Amino acid sequence: MDASLKKTLQEIPLQKTNAGPRDGDKWMTRLKEEYHALIEYVKRNKAKDEDWFKLESNADGTRWFGTCWTFIEGIKYDFEVEFDIPVTYPTTAPEIMLPELDGKTAKMYRGGKICLTDHFKPLWARNVPKFGIAHAMALGLAPWLAVEIPDMVAKGTVVHKDSAAPPAPAE
């Protein structure tokens, strides 16, 4: 693990409550910890001008959705992101989905679920129940975006949304 990643990890608060969606009041306590960690991670990112996602959840914190983005050669590529909290959470990490990229890379499963098997899931397993949603974003989605999106752009499987739009009619 490189030094910048270690520093990022140290800045994301760890979760204390070992609870999932079926655990009633304990889940609500865990959910508050999750929001706290996400808020701290987003604050850190904004302070360093490294803001790259926005997330919100349904009322019970079991469904998350929003947008994530990355810049390639000064052009912003943004994508819808979503995931459900598994019933076995936090033992099982969430499966992060970028539905609009479904089928565009081998490092993705059906439905646009990004491949986190080799690198992230073993790390998650070693850190249950301390890791949470902010960790999944920082250690799962962020590195995936950094590697896969530039490759897809280079191959032409992902094009900027403005590039894909038909030219405006001349007036």
mmCIF file of C-alpha atoms in Angstrom:
data_model
loop_
_atom_site.group_PDB
_atom_site.id
_atom_site.type_symbol
_atom_site.label_atom_id
_atom_site.label_comp_id
_atom_site.label_asym_id
_atom_site.label_seq_id
_atom_site.Cartn_x
_atom_site.Cartn_y
_atom_site.Cartn_z
ATOM 1 C CA MET A 1 0.000 0.000 0.000
ATOM 2 C CA ASP A 2 1.507 3.325 -1.011
ATOM 3 C CA ALA A 3 1.967 6.271 1.363
ATOM 4 C CA SER A 4 -0.847 8.431 -0.064
ATOM 5 C CA LEU A 5 -3.334 5.577 0.265
ATOM 6 C CA LYS A 6 -2.252 4.958 3.857
ATOM 7 C CA LYS A 7 -2.713 8.661 4.603
ATOM 8 C CA THR A 8 -6.188 8.611 3.061
ATOM 9 C CA LEU A 9 -7.102 5.577 5.160
ATOM 10 C CA GLN A 10 -5.910 7.276 8.323
ATOM 11 C CA GLU A 11 -8.196 10.230 7.570
ATOM 12 C CA ILE A 12 -11.351 8.112 7.232
ATOM 13 C CA PRO A 13 -12.916 7.323 10.609
ATOM 14 C CA LEU A 14 -13.252 3.614 11.336
ATOM 15 C CA GLN A 15 -16.622 2.099 12.187
ATOM 16 C CA LYS A 16 -17.161 0.861 15.719
ATOM 17 C CA THR A 17 -20.568 -0.821 15.554
ATOM 18 C CA ASN A 18 -20.759 -4.292 14.057
ATOM 19 C CA ALA A 19 -24.300 -4.148 12.677
ATOM 20 C CA GLY A 20 -26.177 -4.588 9.412
ATOM 21 C CA PRO A 21 -29.615 -3.680 8.078
ATOM 22 C CA ARG A 22 -31.367 -6.434 10.072
ATOM 23 C CA ASP A 23 -30.006 -5.232 13.419
ATOM 24 C CA GLY A 24 -32.584 -2.545 14.260
ATOM 25 C CA ASP A 25 -31.245 0.156 16.579
ATOM 26 C CA LYS A 26 -27.678 -1.106 16.244
ATOM 27 C CA TRP A 27 -27.986 -0.533 12.467
ATOM 28 C CA MET A 28 -29.103 3.041 13.077
ATOM 29 C CA THR A 29 -25.994 3.549 15.241
ATOM 30 C CA ARG A 30 -23.822 2.046 12.494
ATOM 31 C CA LEU A 31 -25.546 4.213 9.885
ATOM 32 C CA LYS A 32 -24.682 7.364 11.874
ATOM 33 C CA GLU A 33 -21.053 6.204 11.945
ATOM 34 C CA GLU A 34 -21.192 5.599 8.174
ATOM 35 C CA TYR A 35 -22.499 9.116 7.528
ATOM 36 C CA HIS A 36 -19.843 10.585 9.821
ATOM 37 C CA ALA A 37 -17.061 8.746 7.956
ATOM 38 C CA LEU A 38 -18.455 9.785 4.567
ATOM 39 C CA ILE A 39 -18.749 13.422 5.638
ATOM 40 C CA GLU A 40 -15.157 13.429 6.922
ATOM 41 C CA TYR A 41 -13.886 11.768 3.725
ATOM 42 C CA VAL A 42 -15.751 14.253 1.515
ATOM 43 C CA LYS A 43 -14.462 17.195 3.610
ATOM 44 C CA ARG A 44 -10.900 15.884 3.209
ATOM 45 C CA ASN A 45 -11.374 15.489 -0.536
ATOM 46 C CA LYS A 46 -12.836 18.966 -0.955
ATOM 47 C CA ALA A 47 -10.044 20.543 1.111
ATOM 48 C CA LYS A 48 -7.506 18.956 -1.241
ATOM 49 C CA ASP A 49 -9.560 19.757 -4.368
ATOM 50 C CA GLU A 50 -10.032 16.021 -4.890
ATOM 51 C CA ASP A 51 -13.822 15.877 -4.727
ATOM 52 C CA TRP A 52 -14.982 12.975 -6.922
ATOM 53 C CA PHE A 53 -18.372 11.670 -5.788
ATOM 54 C CA LYS A 54 -21.735 12.539 -4.247
ATOM 55 C CA LEU A 55 -23.835 9.934 -2.465
ATOM 56 C CA GLU A 56 -27.156 9.812 -0.715
ATOM 57 C CA SER A 57 -29.243 6.981 0.647
ATOM 58 C CA ASN A 58 -32.813 5.970 1.147
ATOM 59 C CA ALA A 59 -34.297 6.551 4.613
ATOM 60 C CA ASP A 60 -33.120 3.265 6.111
ATOM 61 C CA GLY A 61 -29.626 3.435 4.594
ATOM 62 C CA THR A 62 -29.935 0.209 2.628
ATOM 63 C CA ARG A 63 -29.852 1.715 -0.893
ATOM 64 C CA TRP A 64 -27.216 4.257 -1.948
ATOM 65 C CA PHE A 65 -27.049 6.280 -5.148
ATOM 66 C CA GLY A 66 -25.363 9.311 -6.629
ATOM 67 C CA THR A 67 -22.641 10.250 -9.068
ATOM 68 C CA CYS A 68 -18.910 9.815 -9.330
ATOM 69 C CA TRP A 69 -16.494 11.429 -11.732
ATOM 70 C CA THR A 70 -12.949 11.496 -12.946
ATOM 71 C CA PHE A 71 -10.968 13.854 -15.149
ATOM 72 C CA ILE A 72 -8.993 12.663 -18.143
ATOM 73 C CA GLU A 73 -6.937 15.243 -20.045
ATOM 74 C CA GLY A 74 -8.970 17.999 -18.410
ATOM 75 C CA ILE A 75 -12.322 16.501 -19.417
ATOM 76 C CA LYS A 76 -14.793 15.458 -16.727
ATOM 77 C CA TYR A 77 -16.392 12.033 -17.135
ATOM 78 C CA ASP A 78 -19.265 11.439 -14.750
ATOM 79 C CA PHE A 79 -21.248 8.307 -14.026
ATOM 80 C CA GLU A 80 -24.238 7.236 -11.973
ATOM 81 C CA VAL A 81 -23.205 5.076 -9.020
ATOM 82 C CA GLU A 82 -25.435 2.875 -6.891
ATOM 83 C CA PHE A 83 -25.276 -0.011 -4.471
ATOM 84 C CA ASP A 84 -27.336 -1.862 -1.925
ATOM 85 C CA ILE A 85 -26.129 -2.729 1.545
ATOM 86 C CA PRO A 86 -26.053 -6.544 1.744
ATOM 87 C CA VAL A 87 -28.077 -8.176 4.521
ATOM 88 C CA THR A 88 -24.796 -9.692 5.753
ATOM 89 C CA TYR A 89 -23.113 -6.258 5.948
ATOM 90 C CA PRO A 90 -20.524 -5.443 7.266
ATOM 91 C CA THR A 91 -19.159 -8.971 6.784
ATOM 92 C CA THR A 92 -19.955 -8.622 3.084
ATOM 93 C CA ALA A 93 -18.833 -5.474 1.245
ATOM 94 C CA PRO A 94 -21.331 -3.624 -0.946
ATOM 95 C CA GLU A 95 -21.204 -4.352 -4.687
ATOM 96 C CA ILE A 96 -20.735 -0.955 -6.305
ATOM 97 C CA MET A 97 -22.467 -0.506 -9.648
ATOM 98 C CA LEU A 98 -21.958 1.900 -12.530
ATOM 99 C CA PRO A 99 -24.924 0.695 -14.628
ATOM 100 C CA GLU A 100 -24.199 2.782 -17.726
ATOM 101 C CA LEU A 101 -20.821 1.034 -18.103
ATOM 102 C CA ASP A 102 -22.307 -2.477 -18.034
ATOM 103 C CA GLY A 103 -20.569 -4.658 -20.609
ATOM 104 C CA LYS A 104 -17.873 -2.113 -21.520
ATOM 105 C CA THR A 105 -14.981 -3.788 -19.680
ATOM 106 C CA ALA A 106 -14.026 -7.263 -18.553
ATOM 107 C CA LYS A 107 -13.494 -5.837 -15.053
ATOM 108 C CA MET A 108 -17.220 -5.620 -14.479
ATOM 109 C CA TYR A 109 -19.995 -8.049 -13.694
ATOM 110 C CA ARG A 110 -23.552 -8.176 -14.995
ATOM 111 C CA GLY A 111 -25.567 -5.111 -14.097
ATOM 112 C CA GLY A 112 -22.541 -2.827 -14.053
ATOM 113 C CA LYS A 113 -21.033 -4.177 -10.816
ATOM 114 C CA ILE A 114 -17.357 -3.254 -10.728
ATOM 115 C CA CYS A 115 -14.833 -6.016 -10.126
ATOM 116 C CA LEU A 116 -13.373 -5.696 -6.640
ATOM 117 C CA THR A 117 -12.554 -9.356 -6.086
ATOM 118 C CA ASP A 118 -8.755 -9.426 -6.352
ATOM 119 C CA HIS A 119 -7.705 -6.334 -4.455
ATOM 120 C CA PHE A 120 -10.477 -4.794 -2.400
ATOM 121 C CA LYS A 121 -12.510 -7.704 -1.031
ATOM 122 C CA PRO A 122 -9.549 -9.383 0.764
ATOM 123 C CA LEU A 123 -8.684 -6.021 2.349
ATOM 124 C CA TRP A 124 -12.318 -5.551 3.394
ATOM 125 C CA ALA A 125 -12.430 -9.062 4.901
ATOM 126 C CA ARG A 126 -9.350 -8.339 7.032
ATOM 127 C CA ASN A 127 -10.937 -5.142 8.361
ATOM 128 C CA VAL A 128 -14.512 -6.190 9.224
ATOM 129 C CA PRO A 129 -16.312 -4.417 10.927
ATOM 130 C CA LYS A 130 -14.039 -1.345 10.895
ATOM 131 C CA PHE A 131 -14.414 -0.567 7.183
ATOM 132 C CA GLY A 132 -17.555 1.079 5.857
ATOM 133 C CA ILE A 133 -19.003 2.832 2.845
ATOM 134 C CA ALA A 134 -16.330 5.568 2.782
ATOM 135 C CA HIS A 135 -13.671 2.852 2.687
ATOM 136 C CA ALA A 136 -15.483 1.103 -0.169
ATOM 137 C CA MET A 137 -15.434 4.354 -2.118
ATOM 138 C CA ALA A 138 -11.786 5.180 -1.315
ATOM 139 C CA LEU A 139 -10.321 1.681 -1.712
ATOM 140 C CA GLY A 140 -12.771 0.135 -4.161
ATOM 141 C CA LEU A 141 -14.345 2.603 -6.546
ATOM 142 C CA ALA A 142 -11.583 5.257 -6.640
ATOM 143 C CA PRO A 143 -8.790 2.931 -7.807
ATOM 144 C CA TRP A 144 -11.166 1.190 -10.226
ATOM 145 C CA LEU A 145 -12.090 4.533 -11.818
ATOM 146 C CA ALA A 146 -8.424 5.584 -11.968
ATOM 147 C CA VAL A 147 -7.441 2.452 -13.898
ATOM 148 C CA GLU A 148 -10.502 1.471 -15.919
ATOM 149 C CA ILE A 149 -11.941 4.768 -17.160
ATOM 150 C CA PRO A 150 -8.745 6.042 -18.858
ATOM 151 C CA ASP A 151 -8.401 2.622 -20.512
ATOM 152 C CA MET A 152 -12.011 2.684 -21.737
ATOM 153 C CA VAL A 153 -11.606 6.244 -23.001
ATOM 154 C CA ALA A 154 -8.407 5.272 -24.873
ATOM 155 C CA LYS A 155 -10.213 2.311 -26.461
ATOM 156 C CA GLY A 156 -13.232 4.450 -27.342
ATOM 157 C CA THR A 157 -15.665 2.360 -25.287
ATOM 158 C CA VAL A 158 -16.392 5.427 -23.165
ATOM 159 C CA VAL A 159 -16.810 8.810 -24.793
ATOM 160 C CA HIS A 160 -17.517 12.126 -23.158
ATOM 161 C CA LYS A 161 -21.242 12.829 -23.062
ATOM 162 C CA ASP A 162 -20.833 16.078 -25.000
ATOM 163 C CA SER A 163 -18.826 14.249 -27.686
ATOM 164 C CA ALA A 164 -21.619 11.719 -28.114
ATOM 165 C CA ALA A 165 -24.260 14.398 -28.632
ATOM 166 C CA PRO A 166 -25.212 15.312 -32.190
ATOM 167 C CA PRO A 167 -23.984 18.734 -33.337
ATOM 168 C CA ALA A 168 -26.321 21.649 -32.713
ATOM 169 C CA PRO A 169 -28.173 22.877 -35.806
ATOM 170 C CA ALA A 170 -26.771 26.004 -37.437
ATOM 171 C CA GLU A 171 -28.863 29.114 -37.037
#
